[in-house]
């Protein structure tokens, strides 16, 4: 059983996080539509977390949340969520997301959006966005555009183009 701790990301973790994201997603990550929302944007510092392995103290996972708007409604973009490939399926990714979602709710954020695999993200409460409600800044399979309300009614209020900030 993998033992790890989820901690706030520190500035000293940035290089290891970038290396992990590069390992997990490769150079194709720069072509993804979600990346358009990260360019020129900065993750919410209070919502960036890392998973550290208990045995060796190594960074084994990370997640960041980015400020976006859907139409006029503020929201967060979750991602990238990255876990060392050999350690996937042992709970680090889910723990990272749960921590981030709980903290986001506590900070008063109302909605989290992501592009990803619906069955996996449903484990922490994400569901498909009604088709046509949000327009990403590039092509996205509508079945992979997911959202989680942190406040009742937040999804219904988020309609239109999705943009950074």
PDB file of C-alpha atoms in Angstrom:
ATOM      1  CA  UNK A   1       0.000   0.000   0.000  1.00  0.00           C
ATOM      2  CA  UNK A   2       1.381   3.367  -1.038  1.00  0.00           C
ATOM      3  CA  UNK A   3       1.714   5.798   1.839  1.00  0.00           C
ATOM      4  CA  UNK A   4       1.845   9.480   0.947  1.00  0.00           C
ATOM      5  CA  UNK A   5       0.976  12.906   2.272  1.00  0.00           C
ATOM      6  CA  UNK A   6      -0.798  15.675   0.362  1.00  0.00           C
ATOM      7  CA  UNK A   7       0.801  19.054   1.039  1.00  0.00           C
ATOM      8  CA  UNK A   8       0.560  22.568  -0.396  1.00  0.00           C
ATOM      9  CA  UNK A   9       2.947  23.008  -3.306  1.00  0.00           C
ATOM     10  CA  UNK A  10       5.980  25.116  -2.384  1.00  0.00           C
ATOM     11  CA  UNK A  11       8.026  27.212  -4.821  1.00  0.00           C
ATOM     12  CA  UNK A  12      10.847  24.666  -4.448  1.00  0.00           C
ATOM     13  CA  UNK A  13       8.496  21.967  -5.851  1.00  0.00           C
ATOM     14  CA  UNK A  14       7.925  23.750  -9.171  1.00  0.00           C
ATOM     15  CA  UNK A  15      10.747  22.021 -11.067  1.00  0.00           C
ATOM     16  CA  UNK A  16       9.721  18.557  -9.896  1.00  0.00           C
ATOM     17  CA  UNK A  17       6.083  19.302 -10.754  1.00  0.00           C
ATOM     18  CA  UNK A  18       7.026  20.431 -14.263  1.00  0.00           C
ATOM     19  CA  UNK A  19       9.200  17.327 -14.735  1.00  0.00           C
ATOM     20  CA  UNK A  20       6.347  15.076 -13.619  1.00  0.00           C
ATOM     21  CA  UNK A  21       3.817  16.773 -15.904  1.00  0.00           C
ATOM     22  CA  UNK A  22       6.256  16.416 -18.821  1.00  0.00           C
ATOM     23  CA  UNK A  23       6.749  12.723 -18.019  1.00  0.00           C
ATOM     24  CA  UNK A  24       3.019  12.032 -17.725  1.00  0.00           C
ATOM     25  CA  UNK A  25       1.693  14.118 -20.626  1.00  0.00           C
ATOM     26  CA  UNK A  26       4.679  14.556 -22.948  1.00  0.00           C
ATOM     27  CA  UNK A  27       5.090  17.341 -25.474  1.00  0.00           C
ATOM     28  CA  UNK A  28       1.521  16.858 -26.742  1.00  0.00           C
ATOM     29  CA  UNK A  29       0.267  18.628 -23.628  1.00  0.00           C
ATOM     30  CA  UNK A  30       1.030  21.989 -25.239  1.00  0.00           C
ATOM     31  CA  UNK A  31      -1.481  21.307 -28.018  1.00  0.00           C
ATOM     32  CA  UNK A  32      -4.397  20.529 -25.712  1.00  0.00           C
ATOM     33  CA  UNK A  33      -7.289  22.954 -25.470  1.00  0.00           C
ATOM     34  CA  UNK A  34      -7.021  23.169 -21.666  1.00  0.00           C
ATOM     35  CA  UNK A  35      -3.466  24.455 -22.122  1.00  0.00           C
ATOM     36  CA  UNK A  36      -4.904  27.553 -23.876  1.00  0.00           C
ATOM     37  CA  UNK A  37      -6.504  28.455 -20.540  1.00  0.00           C
ATOM     38  CA  UNK A  38      -3.194  28.097 -18.685  1.00  0.00           C
ATOM     39  CA  UNK A  39      -1.079  30.193 -21.060  1.00  0.00           C
ATOM     40  CA  UNK A  40      -0.489  33.633 -19.586  1.00  0.00           C
ATOM     41  CA  UNK A  41      -2.450  32.554 -16.508  1.00  0.00           C
ATOM     42  CA  UNK A  42      -1.178  31.556 -13.059  1.00  0.00           C
ATOM     43  CA  UNK A  43      -2.471  28.722 -10.909  1.00  0.00           C
ATOM     44  CA  UNK A  44      -4.201  29.660  -7.674  1.00  0.00           C
ATOM     45  CA  UNK A  45      -1.328  29.346  -5.207  1.00  0.00           C
ATOM     46  CA  UNK A  46      -3.574  28.212  -2.353  1.00  0.00           C
ATOM     47  CA  UNK A  47      -4.954  25.441  -4.596  1.00  0.00           C
ATOM     48  CA  UNK A  48      -1.734  23.810  -5.810  1.00  0.00           C
ATOM     49  CA  UNK A  49      -0.892  20.537  -4.063  1.00  0.00           C
ATOM     50  CA  UNK A  50       1.684  17.780  -4.222  1.00  0.00           C
ATOM     51  CA  UNK A  51       1.675  14.191  -3.010  1.00  0.00           C
ATOM     52  CA  UNK A  52       4.884  13.168  -1.255  1.00  0.00           C
ATOM     53  CA  UNK A  53       5.770   9.488  -0.756  1.00  0.00           C
ATOM     54  CA  UNK A  54       6.177   8.694   2.939  1.00  0.00           C
ATOM     55  CA  UNK A  55       9.121   6.323   2.544  1.00  0.00           C
ATOM     56  CA  UNK A  56      11.519   8.432   0.477  1.00  0.00           C
ATOM     57  CA  UNK A  57      10.004  11.884   0.582  1.00  0.00           C
ATOM     58  CA  UNK A  58       9.782  12.047  -3.219  1.00  0.00           C
ATOM     59  CA  UNK A  59       7.136  14.016  -5.099  1.00  0.00           C
ATOM     60  CA  UNK A  60       4.821  11.446  -6.693  1.00  0.00           C
ATOM     61  CA  UNK A  61       1.865  13.595  -7.753  1.00  0.00           C
ATOM     62  CA  UNK A  62       0.550  17.095  -8.238  1.00  0.00           C
ATOM     63  CA  UNK A  63      -2.562  19.061  -9.047  1.00  0.00           C
ATOM     64  CA  UNK A  64      -3.195  22.724  -9.761  1.00  0.00           C
ATOM     65  CA  UNK A  65      -6.331  24.823 -10.128  1.00  0.00           C
ATOM     66  CA  UNK A  66      -6.459  27.836 -12.460  1.00  0.00           C
ATOM     67  CA  UNK A  67      -8.797  30.833 -12.463  1.00  0.00           C
ATOM     68  CA  UNK A  68     -11.142  30.931 -15.449  1.00  0.00           C
ATOM     69  CA  UNK A  69     -14.453  32.478 -16.432  1.00  0.00           C
ATOM     70  CA  UNK A  70     -17.346  30.739 -18.149  1.00  0.00           C
ATOM     71  CA  UNK A  71     -19.231  33.600 -19.702  1.00  0.00           C
ATOM     72  CA  UNK A  72     -19.254  36.062 -16.811  1.00  0.00           C
ATOM     73  CA  UNK A  73     -19.152  33.404 -14.080  1.00  0.00           C
ATOM     74  CA  UNK A  74     -15.851  32.827 -12.286  1.00  0.00           C
ATOM     75  CA  UNK A  75     -14.748  29.211 -12.023  1.00  0.00           C
ATOM     76  CA  UNK A  76     -11.653  27.061 -11.614  1.00  0.00           C
ATOM     77  CA  UNK A  77      -9.953  24.778 -14.134  1.00  0.00           C
ATOM     78  CA  UNK A  78      -8.536  21.619 -12.548  1.00  0.00           C
ATOM     79  CA  UNK A  79      -5.350  20.304 -14.085  1.00  0.00           C
ATOM     80  CA  UNK A  80      -3.064  19.009 -14.880  1.00  0.00           C
ATOM     81  CA  UNK A  81      -3.461  16.175 -12.407  1.00  0.00           C
ATOM     82  CA  UNK A  82      -0.296  14.088 -12.623  1.00  0.00           C
ATOM     83  CA  UNK A  83       0.849  10.974 -10.763  1.00  0.00           C
ATOM     84  CA  UNK A  84       4.032   8.973 -11.363  1.00  0.00           C
ATOM     85  CA  UNK A  85       2.854   6.365 -13.902  1.00  0.00           C
ATOM     86  CA  UNK A  86       4.109   3.356 -11.913  1.00  0.00           C
ATOM     87  CA  UNK A  87       2.110   4.540  -8.876  1.00  0.00           C
ATOM     88  CA  UNK A  88      -1.252   5.187 -10.510  1.00  0.00           C
ATOM     89  CA  UNK A  89      -4.317   3.514  -9.087  1.00  0.00           C
ATOM     90  CA  UNK A  90      -3.132   3.769  -5.489  1.00  0.00           C
ATOM     91  CA  UNK A  91      -5.169   6.805  -4.447  1.00  0.00           C
ATOM     92  CA  UNK A  92      -2.774   9.725  -4.859  1.00  0.00           C
ATOM     93  CA  UNK A  93      -4.705  11.371  -7.706  1.00  0.00           C
ATOM     94  CA  UNK A  94      -8.025  11.113  -5.899  1.00  0.00           C
ATOM     95  CA  UNK A  95      -6.489  12.423  -2.659  1.00  0.00           C
ATOM     96  CA  UNK A  96      -4.954  15.398  -4.477  1.00  0.00           C
ATOM     97  CA  UNK A  97      -8.279  16.297  -6.079  1.00  0.00           C
ATOM     98  CA  UNK A  98     -10.256  15.887  -2.859  1.00  0.00           C
ATOM     99  CA  UNK A  99      -7.850  18.189  -1.032  1.00  0.00           C
ATOM    100  CA  UNK A 100      -8.011  20.798  -3.775  1.00  0.00           C
ATOM    101  CA  UNK A 101     -11.803  20.661  -4.054  1.00  0.00           C
ATOM    102  CA  UNK A 102     -12.245  20.901  -0.284  1.00  0.00           C
ATOM    103  CA  UNK A 103      -9.890  23.883  -0.092  1.00  0.00           C
ATOM    104  CA  UNK A 104     -11.582  25.571  -3.074  1.00  0.00           C
ATOM    105  CA  UNK A 105     -14.978  25.190  -1.420  1.00  0.00           C
ATOM    106  CA  UNK A 106     -13.581  26.608   1.808  1.00  0.00           C
ATOM    107  CA  UNK A 107     -12.228  29.620  -0.074  1.00  0.00           C
ATOM    108  CA  UNK A 108     -15.649  30.350  -1.545  1.00  0.00           C
ATOM    109  CA  UNK A 109     -15.128  29.103  -5.105  1.00  0.00           C
ATOM    110  CA  UNK A 110     -18.348  27.951  -6.711  1.00  0.00           C
ATOM    111  CA  UNK A 111     -17.463  25.767  -9.719  1.00  0.00           C
ATOM    112  CA  UNK A 112     -14.633  23.547 -10.965  1.00  0.00           C
ATOM    113  CA  UNK A 113     -14.312  22.549 -14.632  1.00  0.00           C
ATOM    114  CA  UNK A 114     -11.962  20.066 -16.308  1.00  0.00           C
ATOM    115  CA  UNK A 115     -11.413  18.058 -19.460  1.00  0.00           C
ATOM    116  CA  UNK A 116     -10.953  14.389 -18.647  1.00  0.00           C
ATOM    117  CA  UNK A 117     -12.179  10.827 -18.328  1.00  0.00           C
ATOM    118  CA  UNK A 118     -15.723  10.935 -16.910  1.00  0.00           C
ATOM    119  CA  UNK A 119     -15.673   7.572 -15.061  1.00  0.00           C
ATOM    120  CA  UNK A 120     -12.470   8.485 -13.188  1.00  0.00           C
ATOM    121  CA  UNK A 121     -13.456  12.033 -12.240  1.00  0.00           C
ATOM    122  CA  UNK A 122     -16.983  10.934 -11.251  1.00  0.00           C
ATOM    123  CA  UNK A 123     -15.316   9.318  -8.213  1.00  0.00           C
ATOM    124  CA  UNK A 124     -14.863  12.805  -6.751  1.00  0.00           C
ATOM    125  CA  UNK A 125     -18.152  14.282  -7.942  1.00  0.00           C
ATOM    126  CA  UNK A 126     -17.585  15.516 -11.510  1.00  0.00           C
ATOM    127  CA  UNK A 127     -20.304  15.101 -14.133  1.00  0.00           C
ATOM    128  CA  UNK A 128     -20.596  16.044 -17.819  1.00  0.00           C
ATOM    129  CA  UNK A 129     -21.446  19.633 -18.654  1.00  0.00           C
ATOM    130  CA  UNK A 130     -24.658  19.856 -20.704  1.00  0.00           C
ATOM    131  CA  UNK A 131     -23.596  19.899 -24.349  1.00  0.00           C
ATOM    132  CA  UNK A 132     -23.294  23.420 -25.765  1.00  0.00           C
ATOM    133  CA  UNK A 133     -23.389  25.176 -22.371  1.00  0.00           C
ATOM    134  CA  UNK A 134     -19.653  25.980 -22.380  1.00  0.00           C
ATOM    135  CA  UNK A 135     -17.425  26.790 -25.343  1.00  0.00           C
ATOM    136  CA  UNK A 136     -13.763  25.940 -24.819  1.00  0.00           C
ATOM    137  CA  UNK A 137     -11.096  27.904 -26.747  1.00  0.00           C
ATOM    138  CA  UNK A 138     -10.455  24.910 -29.026  1.00  0.00           C
ATOM    139  CA  UNK A 139     -11.795  21.472 -29.848  1.00  0.00           C
ATOM    140  CA  UNK A 140     -12.933  19.285 -26.933  1.00  0.00           C
ATOM    141  CA  UNK A 141     -14.913  16.057 -26.964  1.00  0.00           C
ATOM    142  CA  UNK A 142     -18.102  17.242 -25.223  1.00  0.00           C
ATOM    143  CA  UNK A 143     -18.267  13.981 -23.234  1.00  0.00           C
ATOM    144  CA  UNK A 144     -14.937  14.919 -21.602  1.00  0.00           C
ATOM    145  CA  UNK A 145     -15.970  18.431 -20.479  1.00  0.00           C
ATOM    146  CA  UNK A 146     -16.851  17.920 -16.822  1.00  0.00           C
ATOM    147  CA  UNK A 147     -17.831  20.155 -13.924  1.00  0.00           C
ATOM    148  CA  UNK A 148     -18.473  20.029 -10.201  1.00  0.00           C
ATOM    149  CA  UNK A 149     -20.602  22.552  -8.374  1.00  0.00           C
ATOM    150  CA  UNK A 150     -19.129  23.694  -5.088  1.00  0.00           C
ATOM    151  CA  UNK A 151     -22.171  25.894  -4.542  1.00  0.00           C
ATOM    152  CA  UNK A 152     -25.744  25.073  -5.661  1.00  0.00           C
ATOM    153  CA  UNK A 153     -26.697  26.736  -8.929  1.00  0.00           C
ATOM    154  CA  UNK A 154     -23.131  27.519  -9.993  1.00  0.00           C
ATOM    155  CA  UNK A 155     -23.225  25.298 -13.071  1.00  0.00           C
ATOM    156  CA  UNK A 156     -26.480  26.777 -14.365  1.00  0.00           C
ATOM    157  CA  UNK A 157     -24.949  30.276 -14.083  1.00  0.00           C
ATOM    158  CA  UNK A 158     -21.873  29.286 -16.099  1.00  0.00           C
ATOM    159  CA  UNK A 159     -22.747  29.557 -19.786  1.00  0.00           C
ATOM    160  CA  UNK A 160     -20.786  30.690 -22.789  1.00  0.00           C
ATOM    161  CA  UNK A 161     -17.145  30.935 -23.766  1.00  0.00           C
ATOM    162  CA  UNK A 162     -14.485  29.702 -21.351  1.00  0.00           C
ATOM    163  CA  UNK A 163     -11.514  32.046 -20.944  1.00  0.00           C
ATOM    164  CA  UNK A 164      -8.518  32.428 -18.641  1.00  0.00           C
ATOM    165  CA  UNK A 165      -8.728  34.612 -15.568  1.00  0.00           C
TER     166      UNK A 165
END
